[in-house]
XYZ file of C-alpha atoms in Angstrom:
712
model
C -47.144 -6.565 -33.563
C -49.195 -4.876 -36.278
C -47.337 -1.867 -37.616
C -48.544 1.432 -37.050
C -46.852 3.131 -39.870
C -44.679 1.751 -42.851
C -42.281 3.212 -45.199
C -41.007 1.741 -48.419
C -38.136 2.980 -50.422
C -36.687 1.466 -53.355
C -33.302 3.083 -55.053
C -31.086 1.854 -58.010
C -27.736 3.755 -57.130
C -26.964 5.573 -53.999
C -23.635 7.518 -52.937
C -22.981 8.883 -49.624
C -20.311 11.100 -48.406
C -20.073 10.966 -44.800
C -17.655 11.946 -42.155
C -17.575 10.943 -38.508
C -19.443 14.076 -37.337
C -22.472 13.378 -40.024
C -22.331 9.770 -38.842
C -22.521 10.651 -35.262
C -25.121 13.055 -35.766
C -27.271 10.201 -37.643
C -26.972 7.933 -35.003
C -27.826 10.646 -32.414
C -30.767 11.411 -34.671
C -32.010 7.880 -34.797
C -31.537 7.564 -31.084
C -28.770 5.040 -31.267
C -26.387 7.089 -28.832
C -29.030 7.324 -26.286
C -30.129 10.528 -24.445
C -28.644 12.726 -21.393
C -30.601 13.103 -18.241
C -31.737 16.440 -17.584
C -30.731 18.135 -14.039
C -33.320 20.610 -12.578
C -32.507 22.800 -9.227
C -36.099 23.209 -8.416
C -37.347 19.828 -6.664
C -41.128 20.916 -7.099
C -40.780 21.277 -10.756
C -38.963 17.966 -11.103
C -42.174 16.328 -9.234
C -44.462 18.235 -11.372
C -42.560 17.089 -14.404
C -42.744 13.573 -13.258
C -46.536 13.595 -12.768
C -47.089 14.860 -16.285
C -44.598 11.998 -17.804
C -46.730 9.573 -15.758
C -50.040 10.813 -17.282
C -48.633 10.945 -20.765
C -47.202 7.297 -20.669
C -50.740 6.047 -19.223
C -52.537 7.757 -21.948
C -49.821 6.552 -24.717
C -50.112 3.042 -26.419
C -47.667 1.083 -27.826
C -46.467 2.285 -31.255
C -44.472 0.336 -34.181
C -42.839 1.945 -37.067
C -41.503 0.142 -39.937
C -39.170 0.860 -42.985
C -37.742 -0.880 -45.901
C -35.223 0.145 -48.210
C -33.902 -1.708 -50.980
C -30.778 -0.458 -52.973
C -29.054 -2.220 -56.084
C -25.687 -0.571 -55.388
C -24.493 1.662 -52.519
C -21.467 3.609 -52.090
C -20.413 5.303 -48.883
C -17.170 7.363 -48.651
C -15.573 8.006 -45.329
C -14.176 11.474 -45.548
C -11.722 13.575 -43.962
C -13.069 17.287 -44.710
C -10.001 18.902 -42.824
C -7.289 17.665 -45.287
C -9.479 16.710 -48.211
C -8.710 13.214 -47.702
C -10.740 9.708 -47.251
C -10.163 6.785 -44.641
C -11.830 4.452 -47.057
C -14.856 3.660 -49.046
C -17.565 0.829 -48.357
C -19.270 -0.735 -51.244
C -22.383 -3.079 -50.850
C -24.489 -4.490 -53.524
C -28.208 -5.687 -53.451
C -28.954 -4.152 -50.209
C -32.398 -4.932 -48.601
C -32.877 -2.885 -45.406
C -35.654 -3.575 -42.922
C -36.225 -1.543 -39.801
C -38.797 -1.719 -36.759
C -38.864 0.629 -33.874
C -41.024 -0.092 -30.914
C -42.236 3.036 -28.729
C -43.999 3.168 -25.461
C -43.089 -0.207 -24.402
C -41.529 -1.604 -21.241
C -38.303 -2.509 -23.584
C -38.046 0.247 -26.171
C -35.965 -1.091 -28.916
C -34.942 -0.768 -32.652
C -34.369 -3.659 -34.600
C -32.947 -3.625 -38.245
C -32.160 -6.646 -40.605
C -29.766 -6.109 -43.591
C -29.547 -8.556 -46.588
C -26.739 -8.006 -49.128
C -25.040 -10.192 -51.955
C -21.549 -8.426 -51.821
C -19.199 -6.256 -49.919
C -15.853 -4.441 -50.538
C -14.019 -2.166 -48.044
C -11.347 0.070 -49.678
C -8.444 1.736 -47.785
C -7.910 5.462 -48.880
C -5.910 6.589 -45.683
C -3.028 8.963 -46.642
C 0.574 7.335 -47.138
C -0.351 3.914 -45.902
C -2.787 2.519 -48.674
C -0.182 2.176 -51.541
C 0.156 -1.509 -51.541
C -3.049 -2.659 -49.829
C -5.989 -0.404 -51.090
C -8.872 -3.112 -50.374
C -9.008 -4.304 -46.739
C -11.968 -6.829 -46.887
C -14.179 -8.427 -49.624
C -17.187 -10.533 -49.574
C -18.200 -11.854 -52.911
C -19.834 -14.946 -54.404
C -17.841 -18.273 -55.213
C -19.997 -19.000 -58.312
C -21.789 -16.813 -61.015
C -24.819 -18.904 -60.812
C -25.592 -19.079 -57.101
C -26.751 -15.695 -55.529
C -26.326 -16.116 -51.821
C -27.378 -13.412 -49.288
C -25.364 -12.159 -46.092
C -27.928 -11.577 -43.077
C -26.970 -8.937 -40.555
C -29.493 -8.334 -37.568
C -28.995 -5.513 -35.367
C -31.169 -4.610 -32.063
C -30.557 -1.328 -30.253
C -31.809 -0.958 -26.611
C -32.931 2.406 -25.495
C -32.384 4.037 -21.928
C -29.324 3.432 -19.552
C -29.357 -0.008 -17.853
C -26.076 -0.801 -16.336
C -27.176 -4.464 -15.481
C -28.297 -5.116 -19.094
C -25.925 -7.781 -21.180
C -25.362 -5.274 -23.926
C -26.602 -1.991 -25.516
C -26.247 -2.982 -28.941
C -26.465 -6.466 -30.463
C -24.970 -7.547 -33.885
C -25.457 -10.833 -35.495
C -23.928 -11.868 -39.017
C -24.503 -15.034 -40.700
C -22.635 -15.440 -43.954
C -23.599 -18.381 -45.969
C -21.711 -21.183 -47.545
C -21.973 -19.851 -51.245
C -19.815 -16.801 -50.537
C -15.996 -16.165 -50.073
C -14.613 -13.901 -47.683
C -11.203 -12.136 -47.951
C -9.453 -9.800 -45.011
C -6.383 -8.047 -45.029
C -5.366 -6.789 -41.464
C -3.305 -3.668 -40.875
C -2.909 -2.744 -37.387
C -2.746 1.017 -38.075
C -6.015 1.200 -40.479
C -8.249 -0.777 -37.806
C -6.826 0.462 -34.699
C -6.741 3.975 -34.455
C -9.766 5.676 -36.174
C -12.414 3.620 -34.456
C -10.968 4.910 -30.867
C -11.318 8.728 -31.806
C -14.837 7.987 -33.279
C -15.839 6.422 -29.999
C -14.480 9.543 -28.434
C -16.535 11.567 -30.815
C -19.812 10.031 -29.933
C -18.948 10.220 -26.367
C -18.976 13.947 -26.601
C -22.453 13.948 -27.670
C -23.648 11.775 -24.882
C -21.802 13.591 -22.029
C -23.314 17.120 -21.104
C -21.030 19.996 -21.492
C -18.840 20.645 -18.705
C -19.237 17.432 -17.146
C -15.693 15.310 -16.958
C -16.364 11.659 -16.629
C -13.506 9.078 -16.057
C -13.345 5.463 -17.406
C -16.906 5.735 -18.803
C -18.135 3.308 -21.003
C -21.425 4.038 -23.139
C -21.600 1.459 -25.612
C -21.418 -2.242 -24.902
C -21.785 -4.056 -28.563
C -22.271 -7.766 -28.639
C -20.683 -9.770 -31.491
C -22.234 -12.782 -32.981
C -20.756 -13.753 -36.182
C -21.125 -17.020 -38.266
C -19.209 -17.246 -41.139
C -19.806 -20.591 -42.925
C -18.019 -19.771 -46.244
C -14.047 -20.209 -46.927
C -12.419 -17.402 -45.244
C -8.795 -16.065 -46.194
C -6.796 -13.813 -43.597
C -3.858 -11.939 -45.007
C -1.236 -10.605 -42.501
C 1.269 -8.311 -43.944
C 4.709 -7.580 -42.453
C 3.937 -4.051 -42.601
C 1.532 -2.052 -44.748
C 4.317 -0.723 -46.654
C 5.814 -4.373 -47.031
C 4.970 -7.003 -49.859
C 5.758 -10.117 -47.462
C 2.960 -11.261 -45.693
C 1.375 -14.602 -43.715
C -1.573 -16.196 -45.093
C -4.266 -17.975 -43.319
C -7.071 -20.088 -44.812
C -9.919 -21.551 -43.145
C -13.226 -23.160 -43.766
C -15.062 -21.030 -41.670
C -15.329 -18.076 -38.718
C -17.014 -17.621 -35.521
C -16.604 -14.629 -33.564
C -18.481 -14.296 -30.258
C -17.713 -11.539 -27.339
C -18.615 -10.702 -23.862
C -18.284 -7.949 -21.349
C -16.195 -8.681 -18.246
C -14.876 -6.781 -15.205
C -10.970 -6.815 -14.769
C -11.752 -8.403 -11.246
C -13.110 -11.413 -12.856
C -10.484 -11.540 -15.460
C -7.464 -11.516 -13.139
C -7.301 -15.475 -12.963
C -6.784 -15.287 -16.895
C -4.281 -12.570 -16.954
C -2.001 -14.541 -14.035
C -2.401 -17.796 -15.774
C -0.973 -16.389 -18.980
C 1.563 -14.143 -17.395
C 0.157 -10.826 -18.821
C 1.118 -7.854 -16.839
C -1.686 -5.273 -16.169
C -0.434 -2.970 -13.560
C 1.424 -0.210 -15.148
C 1.225 2.311 -12.054
C -2.430 3.491 -12.888
C -5.297 3.949 -10.064
C -5.675 0.112 -9.045
C -9.277 0.873 -7.767
C -10.917 1.312 -10.972
C -12.538 -1.914 -12.084
C -12.110 -1.324 -15.488
C -14.300 -3.050 -18.339
C -12.805 -5.767 -20.813
C -14.256 -6.723 -24.254
C -13.486 -10.235 -24.321
C -13.904 -11.669 -27.745
C -13.566 -15.325 -28.748
C -12.615 -16.109 -32.629
C -12.338 -19.607 -33.950
C -10.849 -20.451 -37.228
C -11.892 -23.871 -38.521
C -9.732 -26.176 -40.263
C -6.906 -23.600 -40.514
C -3.783 -23.548 -42.721
C -0.895 -21.213 -42.571
C 1.237 -20.215 -45.603
C 3.818 -17.925 -46.439
C 2.779 -15.382 -49.005
C 3.773 -12.710 -51.297
C 2.008 -9.630 -52.913
C 2.390 -9.024 -56.425
C 1.232 -6.604 -58.973
C -1.393 -7.975 -61.812
C 0.987 -7.028 -64.522
C 4.251 -8.202 -62.369
C 5.240 -10.930 -64.856
C 4.274 -14.223 -65.848
C 4.161 -17.156 -63.380
C 3.216 -19.972 -65.242
C 6.642 -21.394 -64.892
C 6.432 -21.135 -61.050
C 5.265 -24.491 -59.617
C 6.335 -23.437 -56.098
C 3.473 -20.746 -55.808
C -0.391 -20.494 -56.034
C -2.653 -17.345 -56.260
C -5.101 -16.861 -53.529
C -7.440 -15.276 -55.972
C -7.237 -12.246 -58.561
C -11.060 -11.679 -58.690
C -11.208 -9.845 -55.342
C -8.108 -7.542 -55.764
C -7.923 -5.417 -58.980
C -4.561 -3.816 -58.476
C -2.624 -6.621 -57.037
C -2.563 -10.185 -56.273
C -1.931 -12.525 -53.407
C 0.138 -15.644 -54.080
C 1.551 -18.236 -51.352
C 3.624 -21.522 -51.121
C 2.125 -24.603 -51.911
C 2.800 -26.297 -48.666
C 1.161 -25.655 -45.367
C 3.680 -24.875 -42.479
C 1.313 -26.859 -40.269
C 1.180 -30.843 -40.649
C -2.433 -30.999 -40.348
C -5.501 -28.978 -40.049
C -7.176 -28.071 -36.847
C -9.429 -25.317 -35.231
C -7.383 -22.254 -34.172
C -9.120 -20.538 -31.075
C -7.942 -16.996 -30.325
C -8.968 -15.023 -27.158
C -8.669 -11.062 -27.953
C -9.211 -8.713 -24.692
C -9.308 -5.151 -25.634
C -9.305 -2.412 -22.987
C -7.545 0.923 -22.693
C -7.518 1.580 -19.185
C -4.637 -0.210 -17.066
C -4.152 -3.273 -19.330
C -2.438 -3.532 -22.379
C -4.319 -2.051 -25.618
C -4.798 -5.438 -26.921
C -4.242 -8.746 -25.672
C -4.293 -11.863 -27.917
C -4.316 -15.526 -26.501
C -4.206 -18.383 -28.900
C -3.640 -22.176 -28.366
C -1.989 -24.774 -30.640
C -2.086 -28.680 -29.454
C -1.074 -32.035 -31.123
C 0.724 -30.844 -34.383
C 4.000 -30.471 -36.243
C 5.010 -26.704 -37.147
C 7.393 -26.299 -39.651
C 9.599 -23.277 -38.977
C 12.167 -22.256 -41.478
C 14.426 -19.360 -40.758
C 12.592 -17.057 -43.498
C 9.182 -18.016 -41.952
C 10.437 -17.158 -38.434
C 11.839 -13.846 -39.518
C 8.473 -13.038 -41.222
C 6.113 -14.099 -38.488
C 8.420 -12.041 -36.123
C 8.245 -8.920 -38.351
C 4.468 -9.257 -38.650
C 4.097 -8.962 -34.884
C 6.817 -6.309 -34.685
C 5.848 -4.036 -37.732
C 2.254 -4.622 -38.237
C 0.285 -5.479 -34.898
C 3.159 -3.841 -32.830
C 3.067 -0.515 -35.222
C 2.708 2.565 -33.035
C -0.384 4.732 -33.769
C 0.870 8.210 -34.752
C -2.319 9.902 -35.696
C -2.388 12.598 -38.420
C -3.428 16.140 -36.835
C -5.837 17.119 -39.754
C -7.923 13.554 -39.051
C -8.352 14.284 -35.508
C -11.964 15.819 -34.847
C -11.712 19.528 -33.218
C -14.299 18.205 -30.520
C -11.849 15.599 -29.410
C -9.104 17.909 -29.327
C -10.892 20.716 -27.131
C -12.063 17.996 -24.750
C -10.227 18.159 -21.426
C -8.005 15.254 -20.511
C -9.742 12.341 -18.794
C -7.828 9.808 -17.163
C -3.898 9.463 -16.554
C -1.088 10.830 -18.531
C 1.769 8.613 -19.515
C 5.026 9.977 -18.522
C 8.631 8.856 -19.536
C 8.932 6.741 -16.302
C 5.193 5.055 -16.688
C 5.411 3.006 -19.974
C 2.454 0.676 -20.810
C 2.296 -2.385 -23.389
C 0.717 -1.917 -26.615
C 0.294 -5.462 -27.518
C 0.483 -8.741 -25.516
C 0.591 -11.617 -27.332
C 0.557 -15.364 -25.965
C 0.833 -18.559 -27.912
C 0.065 -21.939 -25.815
C 1.549 -24.947 -26.876
C 0.361 -28.510 -25.868
C 2.001 -31.560 -27.373
C 3.385 -29.487 -30.339
C 6.635 -30.290 -32.294
C 8.721 -27.111 -34.022
C 10.541 -28.460 -36.752
C 13.251 -25.823 -37.142
C 15.079 -25.828 -40.667
C 17.774 -23.495 -42.084
C 18.780 -22.869 -45.702
C 20.583 -25.940 -47.564
C 23.632 -24.563 -49.068
C 24.787 -24.865 -52.724
C 21.258 -25.422 -54.008
C 20.137 -23.059 -56.786
C 16.496 -22.192 -57.564
C 14.992 -21.014 -60.815
C 14.645 -17.301 -61.017
C 11.000 -17.320 -61.468
C 10.487 -19.276 -58.303
C 8.996 -17.298 -55.416
C 8.846 -20.161 -52.886
C 10.083 -23.823 -52.633
C 13.522 -22.670 -51.123
C 15.367 -25.941 -50.011
C 15.932 -26.247 -46.312
C 17.924 -28.470 -44.109
C 16.492 -29.754 -40.780
C 18.413 -28.129 -37.987
C 16.514 -28.678 -34.696
C 13.512 -30.265 -33.314
C 11.665 -28.886 -30.298
C 9.063 -31.049 -28.432
C 6.683 -29.073 -26.547
C 4.620 -30.963 -23.942
C 3.645 -27.738 -22.560
C 5.113 -24.271 -23.103
C 4.142 -20.687 -23.464
C 5.555 -18.075 -26.211
C 5.112 -14.596 -24.897
C 5.627 -11.375 -26.847
C 5.112 -7.982 -25.804
C 5.424 -4.642 -27.189
C 5.727 -1.458 -25.278
C 4.689 2.179 -26.071
C 8.751 3.148 -26.102
C 9.552 0.745 -28.700
C 10.864 -1.976 -26.468
C 9.633 -5.522 -27.252
C 10.214 -8.746 -25.347
C 9.962 -12.166 -26.431
C 10.056 -15.217 -23.950
C 9.852 -19.027 -24.312
C 8.677 -20.825 -21.062
C 9.035 -24.378 -21.176
C 7.084 -26.649 -18.563
C 8.477 -30.035 -20.272
C 10.457 -30.199 -23.254
C 13.116 -31.773 -25.437
C 15.528 -30.030 -27.734
C 16.995 -32.347 -30.437
C 19.613 -32.162 -33.052
C 18.124 -32.893 -36.454
C 21.451 -31.978 -38.460
C 22.001 -34.768 -41.174
C 25.992 -34.183 -40.464
C 28.185 -32.026 -38.449
C 29.696 -29.291 -40.148
C 33.618 -29.534 -40.505
C 33.984 -33.297 -39.878
C 31.091 -34.390 -41.972
C 30.012 -37.089 -39.399
C 26.596 -37.636 -37.741
C 26.005 -36.587 -34.306
C 24.970 -39.971 -32.251
C 23.827 -38.278 -29.224
C 21.113 -35.966 -30.594
C 19.116 -35.093 -27.480
C 20.402 -31.797 -26.605
C 18.279 -30.798 -23.713
C 15.770 -32.779 -21.892
C 14.739 -33.179 -18.132
C 17.145 -35.194 -15.715
C 16.350 -38.835 -15.401
C 17.033 -38.587 -11.576
C 14.083 -35.986 -11.317
C 11.490 -37.461 -8.914
C 8.460 -35.535 -10.598
C 7.505 -35.602 -14.372
C 7.398 -31.964 -14.931
C 10.604 -31.297 -13.177
C 12.308 -29.193 -15.910
C 11.673 -25.462 -16.270
C 13.474 -23.667 -18.959
C 13.021 -20.030 -20.277
C 14.700 -18.284 -23.054
C 13.866 -14.516 -22.875
C 14.993 -11.761 -25.447
C 14.390 -7.964 -24.626
C 14.942 -5.965 -27.545
C 15.279 -1.948 -27.719
C 15.614 0.509 -30.481
C 19.155 1.158 -31.440
C 20.430 -1.486 -28.577
C 21.823 -4.908 -28.653
C 19.407 -7.728 -27.708
C 19.556 -8.962 -24.085
C 19.112 -12.559 -24.323
C 18.535 -14.447 -20.939
C 18.406 -18.289 -20.544
C 17.303 -20.170 -17.447
C 17.630 -24.059 -17.039
C 16.532 -25.902 -13.938
C 16.980 -29.636 -13.364
C 17.740 -30.389 -17.150
C 20.549 -32.270 -18.731
C 22.449 -30.326 -21.687
C 25.101 -31.516 -24.091
C 27.701 -28.869 -24.818
C 28.046 -28.853 -28.476
C 29.236 -25.414 -29.143
C 28.669 -25.224 -32.646
C 25.022 -26.380 -32.415
C 24.182 -24.019 -29.488
C 25.938 -21.159 -31.541
C 23.586 -21.656 -34.371
C 20.495 -21.904 -32.484
C 21.385 -18.807 -30.623
C 21.810 -17.174 -34.274
C 18.342 -18.702 -35.086
C 16.459 -16.913 -32.475
C 18.209 -13.840 -32.757
C 17.047 -13.552 -36.507
C 14.836 -10.492 -37.329
C 13.603 -8.733 -40.382
C 15.835 -5.870 -41.905
C 12.468 -4.367 -43.173
C 12.418 -0.329 -42.668
C 9.158 1.226 -43.215
C 8.700 3.583 -46.042
C 6.924 6.198 -43.734
C 8.936 6.534 -40.388
C 9.963 9.221 -37.699
C 13.164 11.210 -38.818
C 16.277 9.571 -37.992
C 17.807 10.604 -34.454
C 21.267 12.317 -35.008
C 24.218 10.985 -33.288
C 26.833 12.927 -31.377
C 30.187 12.456 -30.231
C 31.547 12.547 -26.868
C 34.369 15.309 -26.238
C 34.951 18.933 -27.534
C 36.304 19.079 -30.973
C 38.419 16.498 -33.048
C 41.702 17.790 -34.517
C 41.064 16.153 -37.611
C 37.790 16.707 -38.132
C 36.770 13.015 -38.631
C 34.269 11.488 -36.529
C 35.656 8.429 -34.630
C 33.437 5.574 -34.529
C 32.787 4.137 -31.151
C 32.579 0.444 -30.608
C 29.256 -0.638 -30.485
C 28.036 -3.561 -28.376
C 27.003 -6.780 -29.999
C 26.130 -9.173 -27.260
C 24.696 -9.310 -23.831
C 23.836 -12.848 -22.632
C 22.809 -14.168 -19.181
C 22.498 -17.940 -18.418
C 21.413 -19.258 -14.969
C 21.728 -22.919 -14.120
C 20.019 -24.526 -11.268
C 20.765 -28.237 -10.602
C 21.721 -29.110 -14.340
C 24.088 -31.566 -15.567
C 26.583 -30.459 -18.235
C 28.057 -32.990 -20.525
C 31.261 -32.344 -22.652
C 31.702 -35.099 -24.986
C 34.995 -36.343 -26.195
C 33.903 -37.224 -29.850
C 29.989 -36.958 -30.684
C 30.500 -39.382 -33.579
C 31.473 -42.396 -31.259
C 29.004 -44.354 -29.738
C 31.403 -45.256 -26.742
C 32.941 -41.645 -26.308
C 33.780 -40.442 -22.842
C 32.132 -37.501 -21.495
C 32.816 -35.249 -18.485
C 30.026 -34.489 -16.327
C 29.404 -31.517 -14.260
C 26.754 -30.802 -12.015
C 26.141 -27.243 -11.075
C 24.309 -24.397 -10.308
C 25.739 -21.242 -11.780
C 25.306 -17.711 -13.162
C 27.200 -16.730 -16.672
C 27.110 -12.968 -17.872
C 28.822 -12.113 -20.997
C 28.616 -8.760 -22.800
C 31.034 -6.541 -24.827
C 29.953 -3.078 -23.873
C 31.993 -0.328 -25.160
C 33.913 -2.916 -27.336
C 35.291 -4.682 -24.725
C 34.612 -8.464 -24.250
C 33.661 -9.082 -20.436
C 32.875 -12.408 -18.968
C 31.635 -12.929 -15.177
C 31.127 -16.639 -13.776
C 29.591 -17.354 -10.655
C 29.677 -21.060 -9.737
C 27.511 -21.511 -6.322
C 27.993 -25.432 -6.249
C 29.798 -27.741 -8.454
C 31.319 -31.133 -8.853
C 32.901 -32.835 -11.694
C 32.513 -36.358 -12.875
C 33.160 -38.605 -15.836
C 31.151 -41.499 -17.791
C 30.769 -43.604 -20.826
C 28.107 -42.245 -23.055
C 27.136 -46.019 -24.023
C 26.141 -46.680 -20.638
C 25.756 -43.462 -18.486
C 24.207 -44.560 -15.238
C 26.753 -47.490 -14.779
C 29.775 -45.825 -15.521
C 29.220 -42.510 -14.037
C 32.113 -41.571 -11.611
C 32.512 -38.491 -9.547
C 35.915 -37.093 -9.529
C 35.517 -34.053 -7.028
C 33.756 -32.892 -3.873
C 31.446 -29.850 -4.370
C 33.032 -26.335 -4.468
C 32.278 -22.794 -5.616
C 34.320 -20.427 -7.644
C 33.862 -17.002 -9.014
C 35.703 -15.990 -12.417
C 36.004 -13.046 -14.332
C 37.540 -12.128 -17.352
C 38.060 -8.792 -19.461
C 39.621 -7.862 -22.639
C 42.491 -5.246 -22.527
C 40.925 -2.024 -23.496
C 43.645 -0.263 -24.180
C 44.298 0.969 -27.963
C 46.691 -0.934 -29.679
C 48.005 2.179 -31.769
C 47.911 6.173 -30.966
C 44.513 8.011 -31.408
C 44.651 11.391 -32.032
C 43.152 13.284 -28.800
C 40.286 15.911 -28.669
C 40.438 19.283 -27.014
C 43.573 21.619 -26.359
C 47.052 19.930 -27.138
C 48.965 18.963 -24.069
C 52.031 21.123 -23.075
C 53.488 18.422 -20.850
C 57.142 17.423 -21.523
C 57.085 13.548 -22.658
C 58.905 11.636 -19.725
C 58.626 8.280 -21.347
C 56.908 6.129 -24.324
C 55.122 2.911 -24.148
C 55.343 0.588 -26.916
C 52.566 -2.094 -27.195
C 53.463 -5.689 -28.548
C 50.565 -8.108 -29.210
C 47.656 -7.406 -26.963
C 48.731 -8.165 -23.511
C 52.626 -7.174 -23.498
C 54.024 -3.792 -22.891
C 57.672 -2.457 -22.517
C 58.398 1.045 -20.921
C 61.613 2.740 -22.032
C 62.251 5.482 -19.447
C 63.770 8.700 -20.381
C 66.939 10.281 -18.613
C 65.504 12.910 -15.953
C 67.634 15.760 -15.356
């Protein structure tokens, strides 16, 4: 269509200082936020106005307005005027902006096309931008080639709930560029929510309160054809990080109602019922991200002038060019055995499902999981993606603070998940490794630490779940439909001999079905509380090698000791009682273990000697529940055996030598350590005036002799 009006602007350098109110006003002025409907009390006036509008529409002809803006260098500062700070700065180079506005047509819309050669997003948020002041960089791989990134935007005017989207965004990054992205959940998670609320306050008329309104549906179509590097710090205040490298990136999204996504939530066991109004069919932004030929590395942040790494052959730099004040280095070897396409599904919602749901799948590869990398990966999930968003009061617009509460309030008894992460495994091997003893590395080496094989997990079909709740509680869950657990140690500690029976856990051979094994390991963690470990085994065969099982438990419970630089004040502790006479605080015994093991129709093998091929073994077929905890410093064990029979066999030929020695029986055992103190402890409160009648002398832990005094 031929343009009725055309505007051409060319600028050399442009600096803009825009806060959220200014940005919202510009969008409203351009018509990108839509218009509110007018309400008239008089029906006759409505009919007259409608007739006039029809007459004007018949006389009006289609009108097209075009605009072209060329800027060599543009800088946009995202400001917080209330406390004189900035969220960040966006820099773009060689920008060509063309727009086209179609009016008085059936489908009125605004189309915009942007071409640029480079982009950089800086973080200037208070307190949280010290280590990573740069969040995203798009630059050229070669100084000779000048590739252009193309961004297309289409905005549809008017309200149409049946329309696919309100705003369509398409991005194409050519092969001659390089994309770097550093993700910190606090920076990218909190401010966009308040900006959407500010836009909502412009659209919704004053005095009108709407619940669960969704005004903007932005359709994404991102195709990054150049090499992409994604950096995941453990925390915005930590120099430890995970680096993902890919040959390309695609992002697509769609909008689905919760009623249509119930099957996806049920399939991945994602809880979405937290006590809110179930009649609301909330809207989900379902986004699919595909990373092509992905590699994963353990990384570290270093200052540019942090020292010389020429002698370090264990690390390589990701690139010093995009980051001026720091550089990212990573290990030479990827933790994955091969390159593959990683697909990640992200579902974002603010109503009755978690704030962020992430579902990823991995198939047909070997994943090298060292103890250090396990701690790092778990720390990224807890300290970065699960970081609670505590806003700074000065950065919240006054319009949002003055708005009435719309929706449900979260009480102390009604918590919800801030992050639900699901990782699906299909034909994957986890090669777990622990540090090798008595091996020294050069002082200049950042990576290359020597590890020795410890265990191998063969996951035919499994799921890892990680949930973080608003009260700080987190839950880690591993569910295996079919799996084998293998001891890969070169030799047993102490004896120095090799374990000849290395399959620790596998399905029972007597099972008729192929996927009869169902094992689940669940860890629930709360702040200042001991982790609660639950293990469920069904239709499985287990070798009871205590030293190996204890090391496996310690491996799973590994967690980072990193403490963020900026956090809430430490909660003060109080001592029970009135006043201690000595003035010294007696440290109460802390709980260190809480373990529950449930067995259902499983075989337990106790080997005579794992280093002998024809070793004898006691075989116990049982269904039982074991609870172990040391609450208050007192070890308590409860064992309830529902049914059990005992047999023996020769491990060289189990089936032919298996003999049952007992009938089926049940038993309940409860054991508790003596909680009485071994020496007198000074009491609190008022002194006792009673006359001493006897004295108790404790010998060892369990023997006590009472010397009765003379009673007159």
